[in-house]
Amino acid sequence: MSIAQVKRTAVQKTARTGVQILTYQYHFDASSDTVSCPDTAHRLIDYYPVDTLIAEITGAAPDARFTPSDYVFERTGWQSWDAGWELFEGETVPKYKTFPIPQWKNYIDVPGTVPTKDNELGQFLIYLRWGDTYLVLAATSDHTPPVQYRLNRRERTIATEVYANGKTWTHDELTTEITCFIAEGYFQLKDTIRELFRTDRFDTLNFLGKRPGGWESWYNHYNTIDEKLILEDLESLGRTDNLIRLMYSDKGQPVVFQIDDGWQQGTGQWEIRRDRFPEGLAPVTEKIRGKGYIPGLWIAPFIFDMRTDFIQKHQDWILRDTKGKPVVAGFNPSWGAAFGKNQPAYPYSYFVLDLSRDDVLDHIDHVITRAINEWGFRYLKLDFLFAGMLNGQFANKGAAYQWYERAVARITSHTTADNGDPVAFLGCGMPFESSYRYFPLSRIGTDTKEHWDSPDMKFLNWVGRPSAYVSMKDTLGHAFWNESIFLNDPDVVFLRKDNCSLTDSEKELLALVNFLFGGQIMHSDDPAKAVSEEEISLTKKILSLYQVLENEEFGNISIESDIYYIFSRSRNYVGVINLSEADYTAATPDLCSAAKLENSEISPVCGNVTPLDAADGVIWVVPPHSIFVGKVQ
């Protein structure tokens, strides 16, 4: 397998945004083959010197904008919980310490990736950024294998490969399409991407309202839920001064009420736990609809706990490796049996179904249709989807991406219930490139947390850890996707006092990052407890900020690690997000420059900032873990 087996053609056009778009198509060339056989490793399809690529896009040698070596690299990440933020020169994704929990490695790397020295990995859509100039490479073809890029900063090269292990190619078959362009400024970047990716996919979400939102059970109760608890939360949601009632219900906007993990008999055994929901789930959804809400349910359709009766009856449905052992999908003490003589792999592991089997697909389809048509759910959060992209000895051969796409296409074909009601899906823990066509509403970062960070997981350098800090890094890194590739789900906001260590400043920061750079607002606090003067006051403060900023579209640019300048498309607002551990000092001229404004006066809208007089304008001291937004006068 070599680059010689791929033919490249190029087409150039001008986008409506005015940028030059260069599209490379790569077709398999079997003329040198003597035997056709499946790919056994990632297939290299091209190797771009960065300067040559710039010249091919612009028709001229790179100018001074592109000469510095200290450009920023946006890597995207291969699935929701991979690192999705920009990397400055000298930065790399922290190397995960696999020794205690090797299973989590599956969350980070494209399966089958072989690390190479001096390479930084990116997937799907990447860019190199010099100041406010972006060189973008995006995989834009349908039904082709996922793309991975290897950036070598020292040599200024980008190698492109596809994850097609198990794929047998035919002559002249399209292997992938890579679209390249250069954008000046954040909004030209976002608008050009919106032109490249079909945004009418978002029409299926119209019934959720302009900005979907609601309540979910996970980040307060986690998996210890039952019918009594859920119905108490349902009753309280419309009674107390909580965020969702004030932001959505009181304004006549649709509200999702989602039941998360804990309702099922076991992971993979998607039967109702009658000790927790003795009347089943249909009576619960009837009560949810009776309150005027949209019933939502969490399911992880591709994975299973080895201890379930379900999998003991379907041993032939397990995806196995070349040695016949079950393919490990990840680690979760709640889902995986402890290590022992009957444990087939690592302790506390969960595993993946063989999606190439028609009977497995029929089973998953039955789970989904029953949730929709028998139980009455209209919003399904499908989690841990990346597991469907793991490679193994498929019963029907082929490549993982082919079986994954077949599965999600069938699942998401259920756009309406039997009674005609619309249905929406939220993709989570999913491979971005193979999922965006099917899950227009998707989680674009790691899980958040009611704490700033997770020290133990941070020590392991696990970038997929649940963490308010890491979640915001991902949300800011993927902000330019919102309403262009996905309707970004940034996870929940926290306003509660109980069971939450976030400060009010951190809660305000998280609430505004999600609002300004995401497309959905979800809440998980106990609505029955939203009665204290302190919580109501914070809730109303956040809502007043939402009201002021609701018609503004914001962009951001990272100035250094954990420091972001933010600005609205209208140029009415500028500001700073400080995720760091120290004060950050921002000068008014620099903030105005980021928004492409002449130096102007700024009046604070939010943020506990300290203004200092300077010769050329005010300097703003922004505290750690906070956001500052200013109105341009």
XYZ file of C-alpha atoms in Angstrom:
633
model
C 0.000 0.000 0.000
C 1.644 3.195 -1.165
C 0.783 6.654 -2.336
C 1.330 5.347 -5.883
C -2.030 3.540 -5.699
C -3.926 6.822 -5.521
C -4.688 9.192 -8.401
C -5.235 12.865 -7.555
C -7.322 15.353 -9.474
C -7.876 18.986 -8.537
C -10.717 21.467 -9.072
C -10.611 25.137 -8.137
C -13.503 27.530 -7.631
C -14.367 30.750 -5.815
C -16.631 30.500 -2.784
C -19.449 32.950 -2.129
C -17.269 34.297 0.672
C -14.697 35.290 -1.950
C -11.999 32.782 -0.983
C -10.356 30.436 -3.441
C -11.305 26.808 -2.806
C -9.086 23.994 -4.041
C -10.591 20.496 -3.940
C -8.482 17.385 -4.366
C -10.175 14.096 -5.193
C -8.316 10.838 -4.680
C -9.290 7.700 -6.586
C -7.863 4.257 -6.074
C -5.516 3.184 -8.860
C -5.440 -0.598 -9.162
C -3.341 -0.625 -12.336
C -0.240 -1.678 -10.384
C -2.055 -4.369 -8.384
C -1.495 -8.034 -9.040
C -3.762 -9.102 -6.175
C -6.594 -7.127 -4.592
C -6.771 -7.516 -0.832
C -8.160 -5.542 2.126
C -6.157 -2.715 3.634
C -4.358 -3.817 6.781
C -3.241 -0.360 7.920
C -4.043 3.303 7.363
C -3.645 4.190 3.693
C -1.414 7.134 2.843
C -3.077 9.212 0.131
C -1.010 12.402 -0.093
C 1.889 14.396 1.292
C 1.711 18.189 1.147
C 4.575 20.602 1.721
C 2.707 23.484 3.359
C 4.282 26.131 1.110
C 3.392 24.149 -2.018
C -0.197 23.793 -0.842
C -0.479 27.555 -0.249
C 0.919 28.233 -3.718
C -1.561 25.833 -5.350
C -4.487 27.547 -3.594
C -3.398 31.130 -4.273
C -1.446 30.700 -7.514
C 1.553 32.473 -5.964
C 4.423 31.733 -3.610
C 3.570 32.163 0.086
C 3.896 35.761 1.218
C 5.131 37.082 4.549
C 1.922 36.110 6.345
C 2.900 32.426 6.162
C 6.641 32.553 6.828
C 6.687 32.451 10.640
C 7.089 29.015 12.169
C 5.056 29.870 15.265
C 1.650 29.179 13.717
C -1.247 27.668 15.666
C -2.562 24.182 14.818
C -6.267 23.303 15.181
C -6.408 19.497 15.212
C -10.154 18.848 15.727
C -9.745 15.386 17.317
C -11.344 12.215 16.003
C -14.317 11.985 18.366
C -16.202 14.077 20.907
C -13.864 13.362 23.820
C -10.560 13.842 22.017
C -8.635 17.106 22.471
C -10.335 19.638 20.191
C -8.431 22.842 20.823
C -5.626 24.776 19.148
C -1.974 23.968 19.811
C 0.717 26.655 19.820
C 4.288 26.063 18.700
C 5.963 23.803 21.242
C 2.652 22.403 22.472
C 1.411 18.886 21.855
C -1.552 16.901 23.085
C -0.487 15.595 26.510
C 0.690 12.002 26.229
C -1.800 9.808 28.034
C -0.327 7.638 30.797
C -1.894 4.345 29.830
C -0.466 2.142 32.599
C -3.431 2.298 35.025
C -6.314 2.347 32.511
C -5.239 1.357 28.973
C -8.876 1.146 27.833
C -9.191 4.947 27.734
C -6.652 5.041 24.911
C -9.553 4.070 22.621
C -11.118 7.482 23.234
C -8.116 9.406 21.948
C -6.501 7.804 18.899
C -8.010 6.801 15.597
C -7.967 2.975 15.763
C -4.848 1.519 14.193
C -2.818 4.730 14.481
C 0.941 4.174 14.563
C 2.679 7.085 16.335
C 5.582 8.670 14.477
C 8.215 11.075 15.724
C 7.766 14.817 15.146
C 4.157 14.375 13.999
C 1.087 16.041 15.462
C -2.149 14.263 14.582
C -5.376 15.890 13.435
C -8.600 14.572 11.955
C -11.470 15.535 9.654
C -10.985 19.323 9.482
C -7.785 21.067 10.531
C -6.207 24.456 10.081
C -2.908 26.218 10.536
C -3.325 29.783 11.759
C -0.896 32.681 11.405
C -2.453 35.535 13.381
C -5.872 35.950 11.763
C -5.073 33.973 8.586
C -6.249 30.351 8.375
C -5.030 27.585 6.057
C -7.797 24.973 6.162
C -7.936 21.311 5.078
C -11.314 19.567 5.326
C -12.508 16.087 4.356
C -15.670 16.799 2.367
C -16.643 13.586 0.555
C -19.572 11.327 1.451
C -19.294 7.689 2.548
C -15.511 7.547 2.406
C -13.166 6.504 5.230
C -12.207 9.008 7.953
C -9.190 11.178 7.262
C -6.221 11.695 9.566
C -3.478 14.292 9.078
C 0.110 14.165 10.295
C 1.621 17.625 10.681
C 5.416 17.884 10.833
C 6.204 21.394 12.040
C 9.941 21.084 11.523
C 9.598 20.042 7.877
C 6.407 22.098 7.262
C 4.575 19.128 5.757
C 1.179 17.502 6.145
C 0.694 13.810 5.336
C -2.878 12.626 4.804
C -4.100 9.101 5.426
C -7.444 7.308 5.646
C -8.658 4.813 8.240
C -9.910 2.068 5.935
C -8.550 -1.089 7.599
C -10.435 -4.030 6.124
C -11.555 -2.147 3.018
C -11.045 -3.801 -0.387
C -10.843 -1.123 -3.058
C -12.019 -1.243 -6.642
C -10.298 0.559 -9.472
C -11.139 4.274 -9.675
C -13.148 4.195 -6.419
C -13.123 7.478 -4.508
C -10.934 7.162 -1.409
C -11.557 10.693 -0.127
C -11.886 14.357 -1.051
C -9.873 17.087 0.653
C -10.958 20.704 0.294
C -8.424 23.441 1.041
C -8.758 27.212 1.355
C -7.285 30.260 3.048
C -9.571 32.468 5.137
C -8.940 35.929 6.544
C -10.636 36.181 9.914
C -12.834 33.954 12.051
C -16.131 34.736 10.356
C -14.806 34.192 6.833
C -13.514 30.840 8.098
C -16.912 29.926 9.547
C -18.919 31.183 6.562
C -16.787 29.247 4.078
C -17.157 26.057 6.100
C -20.907 26.632 6.235
C -20.877 26.803 2.431
C -18.928 23.541 2.151
C -21.177 21.510 4.449
C -24.881 21.121 3.811
C -26.671 23.058 6.561
C -30.221 22.064 5.600
C -29.526 19.042 7.826
C -30.491 21.300 10.725
C -34.093 21.517 9.460
C -34.914 18.219 11.204
C -34.328 19.973 14.536
C -36.812 22.800 13.992
C -39.348 21.328 16.411
C -36.789 21.770 19.224
C -36.884 25.551 18.782
C -34.345 28.161 17.726
C -31.898 27.114 20.459
C -32.703 23.621 21.787
C -32.614 23.299 25.530
C -33.924 21.515 28.557
C -33.164 19.416 31.597
C -31.378 16.077 31.965
C -30.873 13.793 34.944
C -27.175 12.922 34.631
C -25.076 15.663 36.253
C -26.854 15.608 39.580
C -28.291 12.122 40.050
C -25.908 10.303 37.691
C -27.159 6.694 37.323
C -29.029 6.526 40.639
C -32.440 7.433 39.233
C -35.908 5.993 39.671
C -39.475 6.855 38.772
C -40.151 8.777 41.995
C -37.065 10.955 41.596
C -37.703 11.677 37.920
C -41.338 12.617 38.520
C -40.357 14.886 41.402
C -37.905 16.675 39.111
C -40.572 16.868 36.412
C -43.012 18.514 38.787
C -40.399 20.927 40.176
C -39.127 22.027 36.750
C -42.308 23.981 36.096
C -42.680 25.279 39.639
C -39.388 26.827 40.799
C -37.333 29.723 39.433
C -34.865 27.467 37.621
C -32.996 28.305 34.419
C -35.109 26.153 32.097
C -38.466 27.386 33.299
C -37.440 31.038 33.100
C -35.524 30.754 29.817
C -37.780 28.375 27.900
C -41.137 27.426 29.449
C -42.180 30.929 30.486
C -41.444 32.126 26.947
C -43.412 29.330 25.280
C -40.274 27.659 23.935
C -39.882 23.864 23.557
C -38.211 22.055 26.477
C -36.471 18.673 26.436
C -36.811 16.549 29.580
C -34.218 13.788 29.267
C -33.794 10.636 31.352
C -30.149 9.581 31.354
C -28.229 6.436 32.346
C -29.768 4.279 35.094
C -33.153 3.326 33.648
C -31.898 0.138 31.951
C -31.264 -3.359 33.317
C -27.671 -3.193 32.107
C -25.550 -1.515 29.468
C -26.496 -3.340 26.300
C -29.559 -4.821 27.960
C -31.959 -2.056 27.080
C -34.863 -3.374 29.110
C -36.517 -1.297 31.825
C -35.406 -1.791 35.416
C -38.726 -2.559 37.028
C -37.328 -2.065 40.524
C -36.736 1.574 39.548
C -39.563 2.159 37.052
C -42.281 -0.305 38.125
C -44.860 1.117 35.711
C -42.395 1.211 32.811
C -41.373 4.293 30.844
C -44.496 4.938 28.765
C -46.451 6.360 31.734
C -43.463 8.596 32.535
C -43.278 10.015 28.994
C -47.037 10.594 29.107
C -46.539 12.759 32.190
C -43.598 14.541 30.508
C -45.778 15.374 27.490
C -48.555 16.404 29.854
C -46.266 19.135 31.150
C -45.654 20.284 27.575
C -42.103 18.916 27.387
C -40.319 16.723 24.838
C -39.419 13.314 26.375
C -35.742 12.387 25.995
C -33.829 9.171 26.690
C -30.159 8.140 26.863
C -29.004 4.954 25.087
C -25.518 3.651 24.171
C -26.561 1.369 21.312
C -23.209 -0.142 20.255
C -21.704 -1.235 23.592
C -22.469 -3.799 26.296
C -21.507 -4.992 29.753
C -20.235 -8.588 29.583
C -22.253 -9.487 32.694
C -25.659 -8.906 31.092
C -27.969 -11.811 30.352
C -28.425 -10.267 26.918
C -24.852 -10.839 25.785
C -24.639 -14.273 27.373
C -27.424 -15.283 24.983
C -25.695 -13.631 21.999
C -22.026 -14.522 22.202
C -21.871 -14.568 18.404
C -22.788 -10.861 18.346
C -19.536 -9.828 20.038
C -16.895 -8.123 17.901
C -13.646 -10.006 18.456
C -9.998 -9.453 17.580
C -7.677 -11.740 15.605
C -7.146 -13.901 18.708
C -10.858 -14.330 19.264
C -10.980 -12.034 22.288
C -13.743 -9.424 22.635
C -12.689 -5.974 21.428
C -12.430 -3.618 24.419
C -14.304 -0.361 23.879
C -13.515 1.422 27.138
C -13.475 1.507 30.912
C -16.342 2.114 33.323
C -16.540 0.510 36.781
C -20.349 0.736 36.672
C -20.573 -1.235 33.460
C -17.693 -3.712 33.470
C -17.134 -6.718 35.708
C -14.156 -6.703 38.038
C -11.074 -8.610 36.954
C -11.328 -12.352 37.495
C -10.940 -15.712 35.853
C -14.105 -15.199 33.818
C -13.161 -11.688 32.712
C -12.111 -11.837 29.047
C -9.994 -8.677 28.996
C -9.066 -5.731 31.189
C -10.944 -5.074 34.453
C -14.067 -2.915 34.342
C -14.180 -2.987 30.551
C -17.152 -2.700 28.278
C -17.236 -4.087 24.758
C -18.736 -3.551 21.314
C -21.209 -5.348 19.081
C -20.346 -6.584 15.595
C -22.187 -4.010 13.483
C -21.582 -5.964 10.275
C -24.225 -8.516 11.303
C -27.760 -7.931 10.078
C -29.244 -9.483 13.233
C -27.256 -7.050 15.388
C -28.516 -4.138 13.311
C -32.075 -5.445 13.551
C -31.710 -5.643 17.332
C -30.422 -2.053 17.593
C -33.208 -0.851 15.317
C -35.740 -2.592 17.564
C -34.294 -0.850 20.638
C -34.617 2.547 18.947
C -38.101 2.031 17.476
C -39.439 0.694 20.788
C -38.104 3.778 22.601
C -39.842 5.989 20.035
C -43.111 4.179 19.336
C -43.823 2.136 22.492
C -42.303 4.330 25.185
C -42.944 7.702 23.523
C -39.515 9.371 23.424
C -38.855 12.105 20.866
C -35.243 13.054 21.701
C -32.669 10.276 21.869
C -29.167 10.884 23.182
C -27.004 8.178 21.577
C -23.746 7.846 23.483
C -20.367 6.096 23.140
C -20.842 5.938 19.390
C -17.089 5.842 18.731
C -17.166 2.162 19.753
C -18.867 1.404 16.454
C -15.688 2.526 14.668
C -13.376 0.063 16.412
C -11.792 -2.519 14.149
C -12.153 -6.256 14.586
C -12.854 -9.506 12.819
C -16.214 -8.576 11.357
C -18.503 -11.463 10.509
C -19.117 -9.930 7.092
C -15.608 -8.501 6.554
C -15.289 -4.926 5.339
C -14.125 -1.780 7.130
C -15.413 -0.364 10.411
C -16.445 2.954 8.863
C -18.747 1.176 6.401
C -20.567 -0.744 9.135
C -20.720 2.321 11.372
C -22.322 4.459 8.677
C -24.794 1.717 7.813
C -25.826 1.489 11.470
C -26.222 5.224 12.151
C -28.024 5.740 8.833
C -30.609 3.164 9.827
C -30.991 4.487 13.365
C -31.406 8.114 12.319
C -33.811 7.249 9.506
C -36.489 7.291 12.226
C -37.147 11.006 11.886
C -40.776 10.636 12.894
C -42.717 8.351 15.217
C -45.554 6.193 13.951
C -48.008 8.913 15.004
C -46.167 11.523 12.925
C -44.375 13.310 15.773
C -40.854 14.471 14.866
C -37.829 12.773 16.455
C -34.345 14.222 17.095
C -31.057 12.522 17.895
C -28.106 13.867 19.883
C -24.794 12.242 18.955
C -22.262 11.911 21.756
C -18.819 10.334 21.992
C -18.972 10.059 18.228
C -16.398 10.156 15.415
C -16.928 13.554 13.845
C -16.337 12.910 10.159
C -18.470 9.784 9.894
C -21.283 11.275 11.995
C -22.053 14.858 10.999
C -24.409 13.862 8.158
C -26.545 11.839 10.574
C -26.304 13.805 13.814
C -26.714 17.525 13.100
C -27.071 18.039 16.870
C -23.926 16.681 18.494
C -21.661 16.872 21.504
C -18.469 18.547 20.293
C -16.363 18.158 23.413
C -15.770 16.093 26.488
C -18.255 15.798 29.349
C -18.380 18.724 31.717
C -18.289 18.399 35.499
C -19.612 20.197 38.573
C -15.946 20.828 39.444
C -13.345 22.879 37.559
C -11.189 19.839 36.793
C -10.555 16.195 37.718
C -7.103 16.091 39.359
C -6.569 12.324 39.158
C -7.506 12.159 35.480
C -5.485 15.296 34.776
C -2.448 13.559 36.299
C -2.938 10.767 33.731
C -3.051 13.395 30.922
C -6.402 12.023 29.831
C -7.793 14.729 27.546
C -11.225 13.083 27.502
C -11.776 13.560 31.215
C -15.039 15.017 32.548
C -14.085 18.564 33.480
C -15.626 22.017 33.229
C -12.231 23.341 32.133
C -11.593 20.766 29.368
C -15.190 20.971 28.176
C -14.830 24.722 27.631
C -11.497 24.223 25.828
C -13.283 21.918 23.382
C -16.274 24.230 23.027
C -14.055 27.211 22.205
C -11.897 25.154 19.838
C -14.914 23.894 17.919
C -16.958 27.103 18.119
C -16.586 27.793 14.382
C -18.507 24.556 13.697
C -21.698 25.812 15.335
C -24.454 26.076 12.710
C -21.932 25.241 10.001
C -21.140 21.552 10.596
C -23.065 20.771 13.757
C -25.499 22.448 16.039
C -22.920 22.298 18.828
C -23.924 20.679 22.104
C -21.412 21.937 24.706
C -23.005 19.949 27.589
C -24.726 21.391 30.672
C -24.455 24.572 32.720
C -24.391 24.551 36.539
C -25.997 27.176 38.760
C -26.601 25.145 41.919
C -24.857 25.519 45.260
C -25.209 21.941 46.544
C -22.932 19.218 45.165
C -20.946 21.717 43.120
C -17.541 23.266 43.821
C -17.626 25.816 40.989
C -17.476 29.440 42.076
C -20.084 31.922 40.869
C -17.474 33.362 38.489
C -16.810 29.882 37.049
C -20.548 29.198 36.720
C -20.982 32.484 34.853
C -18.024 31.623 32.613
C -19.388 28.166 31.777
C -22.905 29.492 31.198
C -21.670 32.167 28.781
C -19.191 29.951 26.922
C -22.024 27.478 26.276
C -24.420 30.238 25.240
C -22.067 32.223 23.009
C -20.328 29.290 21.314
C -22.842 26.439 21.496
C -26.212 25.707 19.959
C -27.993 24.039 22.884
C -28.463 24.884 26.569
C -28.963 21.929 28.890
C -29.324 22.033 32.664
C -29.003 19.271 35.233
C -29.475 20.910 38.616
C -32.174 19.631 40.964
C -35.072 21.968 40.095
C -36.737 21.348 43.475
C -33.773 23.031 45.174
C -33.764 26.119 42.947
C -35.407 28.165 45.687
C -32.539 29.825 47.554
C -32.130 33.575 47.113
C -28.493 33.025 46.123
C -29.267 30.568 43.305
C -32.259 32.538 42.020
C -30.153 35.704 41.946
C -27.382 33.991 39.933
C -29.934 32.421 37.580
C -31.552 35.767 36.863
C -28.150 37.377 36.349
C -27.239 34.734 33.740
C -30.620 35.142 32.046
C -30.199 38.902 31.852
C -26.819 38.411 30.138
C -28.384 35.904 27.748
C -31.061 38.454 26.897
C -28.510 41.190 26.190
C -26.364 38.934 23.976
C -28.994 36.644 22.411
C -28.969 38.265 18.953
C -25.182 38.401 18.698
C -22.972 35.819 16.992
C -19.585 35.521 18.672
C -16.194 34.396 17.485
C -12.983 33.778 19.373
C -9.261 33.619 18.811
C -6.775 32.092 21.243
C -3.987 34.509 22.143
C -2.090 31.972 24.193
C -2.967 28.725 25.918
C -6.133 29.253 27.982
C -6.557 32.907 26.927
C -9.135 33.856 24.274
C -10.217 37.167 22.805
C -13.894 37.124 21.884
C -15.858 39.421 19.574
C -19.274 39.638 17.968
C -19.897 39.627 14.233
C -21.719 42.947 14.631
C -18.569 44.379 16.305
C -20.748 45.596 19.150
C -18.999 43.458 21.764
C -15.465 42.360 22.601
C -14.004 40.561 25.562
C -11.658 38.033 27.132
C -12.029 34.461 28.379
C -9.411 33.514 30.937
C -9.231 29.772 31.647
C -5.783 30.129 33.188
C -4.659 30.192 36.820
C -3.401 33.799 36.760
C -4.716 37.286 36.052
C -4.598 38.307 32.388
C -4.091 41.891 31.282
C -5.757 42.949 28.027
C -5.399 46.352 26.388
C -8.406 47.982 24.752
C -6.598 48.476 21.386
C -5.784 44.752 21.236
C -9.395 43.757 21.912
C -10.625 46.161 19.245
C -8.037 44.869 16.788
C -9.258 41.280 17.281
C -12.732 42.477 16.285
C -11.270 44.446 13.332
C -12.245 47.753 14.946
C -10.530 51.054 15.338
C -9.573 51.774 18.932
C -12.808 52.457 20.822
C -14.040 52.821 24.342
C -15.388 49.695 26.038
C -18.050 49.557 28.721
C -18.151 46.345 30.827
C -21.244 44.171 30.463
C -20.060 41.293 32.649
C -16.951 40.151 34.456
C -15.224 41.176 37.659
C -12.536 43.130 35.802
C -10.269 45.875 37.024
C -9.725 48.773 34.567
C -6.352 50.506 34.583
C -5.614 53.727 32.727
C -2.928 53.600 30.043
C -1.561 56.044 27.479
C -3.407 54.464 24.533
C -6.570 53.397 26.364
C -7.783 51.289 29.240
C -6.077 48.050 30.281
C -8.397 45.394 31.679
C -7.225 42.943 34.352
C -9.264 39.761 33.941
C -9.148 37.307 36.888
C -8.524 33.546 36.497
C -11.434 31.311 35.518
C -13.601 34.189 34.351
C -15.103 35.970 31.366
C -15.153 39.670 30.530
C -17.544 41.057 27.905
C -17.506 44.734 26.996
C -19.845 46.870 24.882
C -18.089 48.914 22.219
C -19.082 52.576 22.590
